Short mmCIF file of C-alpha atoms and ligand atoms in Angstrom, two decimals:
data_model
loop_
_atom_site.label_atom_id
_atom_site.label_comp_id
_atom_site.label_asym_id
_atom_site.label_seq_id
_atom_site.Cartn_x
_atom_site.Cartn_y
_atom_site.Cartn_z
CA MET V 1427 -25.36 29.47 -25.43
CA ASP V 1428 -27.20 29.83 -22.11
CA LEU V 1429 -25.40 29.75 -18.75
CA LYS V 1430 -26.55 26.23 -17.96
CA SER V 1431 -24.94 24.74 -21.15
CA ILE V 1432 -21.67 26.80 -20.48
CA LEU V 1433 -21.51 25.24 -17.03
CA ILE V 1434 -22.10 21.71 -18.35
CA LEU V 1435 -19.29 22.29 -20.98
CA LEU V 1436 -17.08 23.63 -18.24
CA PHE V 1437 -17.72 20.63 -16.08
CA LEU V 1438 -16.94 18.12 -18.90
CA TRP V 1439 -13.80 20.06 -19.77
CA LEU V 1440 -12.64 19.72 -16.14
CA ILE V 1441 -13.37 16.02 -16.07
CA VAL V 1442 -11.21 15.58 -19.31
CA VAL V 1443 -8.34 17.66 -17.64
CA ALA V 1444 -8.63 15.68 -14.47
CA ALA V 1445 -8.58 12.30 -16.37
CA VAL V 1446 -5.51 13.44 -18.44
CA LEU V 1447 -3.78 14.60 -15.24
CA LEU V 1448 -4.52 11.25 -13.56
CA VAL V 1449 -3.66 8.82 -16.26
CA PHE V 1450 -0.72 10.60 -17.85
CA VAL V 1451 0.84 13.34 -15.84
CA TYR V 1452 0.62 12.03 -12.28
CA PRO V 1453 2.11 8.62 -12.90
CA ARG V 1454 5.17 10.37 -14.59
CA TYR V 1455 5.48 12.88 -11.82
CA ARG V 1456 5.30 10.03 -9.15
CA ARG V 1457 7.92 7.89 -11.13
CA LYS V 1458 10.24 10.92 -11.31
CA LYS V 1459 9.89 11.50 -7.55
CA VAL V 1460 10.48 7.94 -6.62
CA ASP V 1461 13.66 7.82 -9.10
CA THR V 1462 15.13 11.00 -7.60
CA THR V 1463 14.57 9.96 -3.88
CA PRO V 1464 17.80 8.39 -2.37
CA PHE V 1465 17.63 4.78 -1.56
CA PRO V 1466 16.87 4.66 2.28
CA ALA V 1467 19.89 3.56 4.28
CA PRO V 1468 17.91 0.88 6.23
CA TRP V 1469 16.65 -0.51 2.94
CA LEU V 1470 20.27 -0.83 1.94
CA GLN V 1471 21.02 -2.90 4.99
CA THR V 1472 18.06 -5.16 4.26
CA LEU V 1473 19.17 -5.45 0.57
CA ARG V 1474 22.70 -6.52 1.50
CA ARG V 1475 21.42 -9.06 4.17
CA SER V 1476 18.51 -10.48 2.00
CA LEU V 1477 20.31 -10.78 -1.38
CA PRO V 1478 23.86 -11.99 -0.81
CA ILE V 1479 24.81 -11.73 -4.46
CA TYR V 1480 24.21 -7.96 -4.34
CA LYS V 1481 27.71 -7.40 -2.74
CA THR V 1482 29.32 -8.96 -5.92
CA MET V 1483 27.24 -7.16 -8.55
CA TRP V 1484 28.82 -4.48 -10.72
CA PRO V 1485 28.06 -0.98 -9.45
CA ASP V 1486 25.82 -0.20 -12.42
CA GLN V 1487 23.83 -3.27 -11.66
CA GLN V 1488 23.63 -2.36 -8.14
CA ARG V 1489 22.35 1.13 -9.02
CA GLU V 1490 19.75 -0.28 -11.37
CA LEU V 1491 18.52 -2.86 -8.92
CA ARG V 1492 18.05 -0.23 -6.18
CA GLN V 1493 16.08 1.85 -8.60
CA LEU V 1494 13.85 -1.16 -9.61
CA ILE V 1495 13.28 -1.97 -5.83
CA LYS V 1496 12.13 1.67 -5.08
CA ARG V 1497 9.66 1.46 -8.05
CA PHE V 1498 8.41 -1.85 -7.03
CA VAL V 1499 7.79 -0.86 -3.40
CA ASP V 1500 6.10 2.22 -4.58
CA SER V 1501 3.82 0.67 -7.19
CA LYS V 1502 2.82 -2.67 -5.58
CA GLU V 1503 0.52 -3.00 -2.65
CA PHE V 1504 1.73 -5.40 0.15
CA VAL V 1505 -0.99 -7.15 1.98
CA GLY V 1506 -0.35 -9.11 5.09
CA CYS V 1507 -2.66 -12.06 5.63
CA ALA V 1508 -3.50 -14.36 8.47
CA GLY V 1509 -2.11 -11.87 11.08
CA GLN V 1510 1.30 -11.28 9.11
CA GLU V 1511 2.39 -7.61 9.63
CA ILE V 1512 4.07 -5.93 6.64
CA ASN V 1513 7.13 -3.85 7.22
CA ASP V 1514 9.98 -2.54 5.17
CA GLU V 1515 12.16 -5.69 5.73
CA ILE V 1516 9.35 -7.80 3.97
CA ARG V 1517 8.77 -5.19 1.17
CA VAL V 1518 12.55 -4.72 0.35
CA THR V 1519 13.31 -8.45 0.60
CA ILE V 1520 10.62 -9.54 -1.66
CA ALA V 1521 11.30 -6.64 -4.09
CA ALA V 1522 15.02 -7.33 -4.20
CA HIS V 1523 14.37 -10.95 -5.36
CA ALA V 1524 11.61 -10.07 -7.70
CA CYS V 1525 13.48 -7.27 -9.39
CA LEU V 1526 16.64 -9.43 -9.83
CA LEU V 1527 14.70 -10.94 -12.67
CA LEU V 1528 14.27 -7.54 -14.28
CA LEU V 1529 17.89 -6.41 -14.23
CA ASN V 1530 19.44 -5.37 -17.44
CA ARG V 1531 16.30 -5.99 -19.38
CA PRO V 1532 13.76 -3.80 -21.20
CA SER V 1533 10.87 -4.91 -18.94
CA HIS V 1534 7.35 -3.85 -18.08
CA GLU V 1535 8.15 -4.05 -14.45
CA TYR V 1536 5.36 -6.52 -13.67
CA GLN V 1537 2.95 -3.97 -14.88
CA ASP V 1538 -0.07 -6.27 -14.43
CA LEU V 1539 0.85 -7.18 -10.86
CA ARG V 1540 -0.98 -5.00 -8.29
CA SER V 1541 -0.73 -6.85 -4.86
CA VAL V 1542 1.71 -9.14 -3.10
CA LEU V 1543 -0.12 -11.10 -0.44
CA VAL V 1544 2.13 -12.34 2.37
CA TYR V 1545 1.17 -15.09 4.80
CA PRO V 1546 3.40 -15.95 7.88
CA SER V 1547 3.71 -19.66 6.63
CA THR V 1548 2.24 -22.07 4.33
CA PHE V 1549 -1.37 -21.19 3.09
CA LYS V 1550 -4.28 -23.35 2.26
CA VAL V 1551 -5.83 -23.17 -1.27
CA GLN V 1552 -8.59 -25.19 -2.74
CA HIS V 1553 -8.01 -26.29 -6.37
CA ASP V 1554 -6.45 -28.97 -8.53
CA GLN V 1555 -2.86 -29.56 -8.56
CA HIS V 1556 -0.54 -31.29 -10.97
CA ASP V 1557 2.43 -33.23 -9.69
CA GLU V 1558 5.75 -33.99 -11.38
CA ILE V 1559 4.42 -37.14 -13.19
CA GLY V 1560 1.22 -35.30 -14.31
CA LEU V 1561 -1.14 -36.69 -11.73
CA VAL V 1562 -3.84 -34.26 -10.76
CA THR V 1563 -5.13 -34.15 -7.22
CA ALA V 1564 -8.24 -32.10 -6.28
CA GLY V 1565 -9.09 -30.44 -3.10
CA GLU V 1566 -7.15 -28.66 -0.28
CA HIS V 1567 -3.29 -27.85 -0.76
CA PHE V 1568 -0.71 -26.16 1.30
CA LEU V 1569 1.36 -23.85 -0.62
CA ILE V 1570 4.51 -21.77 -0.04
CA GLY V 1571 3.84 -19.43 -3.00
CA GLU V 1572 1.34 -18.77 -5.77
CA SER V 1573 1.25 -16.51 -8.91
CA TRP V 1574 -2.06 -15.33 -10.37
CA SER V 1575 -2.60 -13.90 -13.75
CA ASN V 1576 -5.15 -11.41 -12.18
CA GLY V 1577 -2.37 -9.19 -10.54
CA LYS V 1578 -1.61 -11.06 -7.38
CA VAL V 1579 1.42 -12.98 -6.07
CA ILE V 1580 0.99 -14.88 -2.72
CA LEU V 1581 4.07 -15.75 -0.55
CA ALA V 1582 4.78 -17.57 2.60
CA TRP V 1583 7.21 -15.27 4.56
CA ASP V 1584 9.07 -18.20 6.34
CA SER V 1585 9.65 -19.73 2.88
CA VAL V 1586 10.94 -16.41 1.53
CA GLN V 1587 13.34 -16.22 4.56
CA GLN V 1588 14.57 -19.84 3.74
CA SER V 1589 15.25 -18.63 0.22
CA VAL V 1590 17.21 -15.78 1.53
CA GLN V 1591 19.16 -17.97 4.02
CA ASN V 1592 20.45 -20.29 1.33
CA PHE V 1593 20.82 -18.52 -1.95
CA ALA V 1594 22.90 -21.40 -3.41
CA ASP V 1595 20.50 -24.36 -3.02
CA GLY V 1596 18.41 -23.88 -6.19
CA HIS V 1597 15.11 -23.06 -4.30
CA ASN V 1598 13.80 -19.69 -4.17
CA VAL V 1599 10.02 -19.15 -3.83
CA VAL V 1600 10.14 -15.50 -4.84
CA LEU V 1601 12.19 -16.12 -8.08
CA HIS V 1602 9.79 -18.97 -8.92
CA GLU V 1603 6.57 -16.99 -8.50
CA PHE V 1604 7.87 -13.85 -10.35
CA ALA V 1605 9.12 -16.06 -13.17
CA HIS V 1606 5.41 -17.14 -13.49
CA GLN V 1607 4.53 -13.37 -13.69
CA LEU V 1608 7.10 -12.83 -16.55
CA ASP V 1609 5.80 -15.88 -18.22
CA HIS V 1610 2.42 -14.46 -18.16
CA GLU V 1611 3.34 -11.31 -20.01
CA THR V 1612 2.37 -12.97 -23.30
CA GLY V 1613 -1.18 -13.51 -21.95
CA ASN V 1614 -0.41 -17.34 -21.59
CA THR V 1615 1.59 -18.91 -18.60
CA ASN V 1616 2.96 -21.71 -20.67
CA GLY V 1617 6.79 -21.69 -20.26
CA ALA V 1618 7.41 -19.46 -23.14
CA PRO V 1619 7.84 -15.83 -21.95
CA LEU V 1620 8.00 -12.85 -24.14
CA LEU V 1621 11.23 -13.04 -26.20
CA TYR V 1622 12.88 -9.91 -27.70
CA ASN V 1623 13.43 -11.53 -31.03
CA LYS V 1624 10.54 -13.48 -32.57
CA GLY V 1625 13.11 -15.82 -34.31
CA ALA V 1626 14.27 -16.90 -30.95
CA TYR V 1627 11.15 -19.02 -30.24
CA GLY V 1628 12.38 -21.85 -32.40
CA ASP V 1629 15.51 -22.53 -30.32
CA TRP V 1630 13.70 -21.85 -27.12
CA SER V 1631 11.06 -24.23 -27.97
CA ARG V 1632 13.41 -27.16 -29.11
CA ILE V 1633 15.74 -26.65 -26.00
CA PHE V 1634 13.08 -26.27 -23.48
CA SER V 1635 11.03 -29.17 -24.75
CA GLU V 1636 14.08 -31.47 -24.88
CA GLU V 1637 15.22 -30.59 -21.36
CA PHE V 1638 11.57 -30.77 -20.07
CA ARG V 1639 11.20 -34.35 -21.38
CA HIS V 1640 14.70 -35.41 -19.97
CA LEU V 1641 13.52 -34.09 -16.62
CA GLN V 1642 10.29 -35.88 -16.82
CA HIS V 1643 12.03 -39.22 -17.55
CA ALA V 1644 14.54 -38.68 -14.69
CA SER V 1645 11.80 -37.88 -12.37
CA ALA V 1646 9.72 -40.87 -13.26
CA ALA V 1647 12.92 -42.98 -12.72
CA HIS V 1648 13.48 -41.27 -9.28
CA GLN V 1649 16.99 -40.02 -10.47
CA GLN V 1650 18.71 -37.15 -8.65
CA THR V 1651 18.56 -34.02 -10.84
CA LEU V 1652 20.10 -30.60 -10.64
CA ILE V 1653 16.82 -29.04 -11.72
CA ASP V 1654 14.11 -29.73 -9.30
CA ALA V 1655 11.78 -32.58 -10.16
CA TYR V 1656 8.74 -30.18 -9.63
CA GLY V 1657 9.79 -28.69 -12.92
CA ALA V 1658 8.63 -31.82 -14.64
CA SER V 1659 4.93 -30.94 -13.71
CA ASN V 1660 4.59 -28.94 -16.77
CA PRO V 1661 6.28 -26.31 -19.10
CA ALA V 1662 5.27 -23.38 -17.07
CA GLU V 1663 6.63 -24.92 -13.88
CA PHE V 1664 9.75 -26.00 -15.70
CA PHE V 1665 10.48 -22.39 -16.74
CA ALA V 1666 9.90 -21.16 -13.12
CA VAL V 1667 12.11 -23.96 -11.64
CA VAL V 1668 15.04 -23.52 -14.03
CA THR V 1669 14.85 -19.69 -13.36
CA GLU V 1670 15.58 -20.64 -9.74
CA THR V 1671 18.48 -22.93 -10.81
CA PHE V 1672 19.80 -20.28 -13.14
CA TYR V 1673 20.14 -17.66 -10.43
CA GLU V 1674 21.15 -19.82 -7.55
CA ARG V 1675 23.30 -22.60 -9.12
CA PRO V 1676 24.46 -20.97 -12.43
CA HIS V 1677 27.88 -22.75 -12.65
CA GLU V 1678 26.44 -26.17 -12.48
CA LEU V 1679 23.43 -25.30 -14.81
CA ALA V 1680 26.06 -24.10 -17.36
CA THR V 1681 28.21 -27.08 -16.99
CA ARG V 1682 25.36 -29.60 -17.14
CA HIS V 1683 22.78 -27.92 -19.23
CA GLY V 1684 24.85 -25.63 -21.48
CA GLU V 1685 22.10 -24.84 -24.18
CA LEU V 1686 19.47 -24.32 -21.53
CA PHE V 1687 21.83 -22.03 -19.66
CA GLU V 1688 22.45 -20.02 -22.73
CA GLU V 1689 18.77 -19.59 -23.56
CA LEU V 1690 18.09 -18.28 -20.08
CA GLN V 1691 21.16 -16.00 -20.29
CA ALA V 1692 19.92 -14.53 -23.55
CA TYR V 1693 16.55 -14.01 -21.83
CA TYR V 1694 17.65 -12.60 -18.56
CA ARG V 1695 20.51 -10.77 -20.07
CA VAL V 1696 22.79 -11.31 -16.98
CA ASP V 1697 25.39 -14.01 -16.24
CA PRO V 1698 24.77 -15.01 -12.56
CA ARG V 1699 28.13 -16.95 -12.58
CA GLU V 1700 29.81 -13.42 -12.23
CA TRP V 1701 28.11 -13.12 -8.73
CA GLN V 1702 29.00 -16.46 -7.32
CA ARG V 1703 32.02 -18.72 -7.00
CA ALA V 1704 31.86 -22.01 -8.65
CA PRO V 1705 31.11 -24.66 -6.19
CA LYS V 1706 34.18 -27.10 -5.33
CA PRO V 1707 33.98 -30.27 -7.53
ZN1 ZN G 207 4.94 -22.63 -9.91
#
């Protein structure tokens, strides 16, 4: 073998070693580093302020949530849009609400998600939109949040702050958009996320279909409902909307939609009633 061939082989070998280090070794090293870094004190203040139920969680849940937040902030890129500046307040607030959905679950930690885009306020998009009675309107729309299957979530910061200020009103744009991300783990955003037990899809489908139809009828009749009428748009929106209700108004959801609550409790593997007092009747 001549010197040129040896150099080519050496070069190829170096490329293979570099690829192995980059793909397998570095992510593990980085994850370990993140896991062993203490949760910064200013982040803890933000977490307590932005997620009121954090104070009432069990210590092991708090520990797990802090770990998930560190991983989320480390692995996702936050991009400010339309002049919005990104700071740790924004990173930790969004991460806290997004990671609440991962607590106590064997999850992929939004592995397909790469970027969180943050606008100061509502942002304009150009595409078709379905309303709660199934009407489709084309053209420009102003949104407070959007979840894409290509690795992006878009949020309006003022709407995130409203969600933070009132955690018991059943509306939370971060929980909503990240529920869509979980829904997409199967490859389809259709209101049926990845269930641990394949046999569970039968009950899930029956209960969710019934509840979805009830909401559509109630919405068409302009009745007041606990689950926001926007959930009647389609099954994917229904899953995102009931996720908001499950975390923010769990007592009422359990009382008025018992089977639906149980399905969500089995999926999310937490009981948010433990973190909130029941509202006065
Ligand atoms: Zn949605």
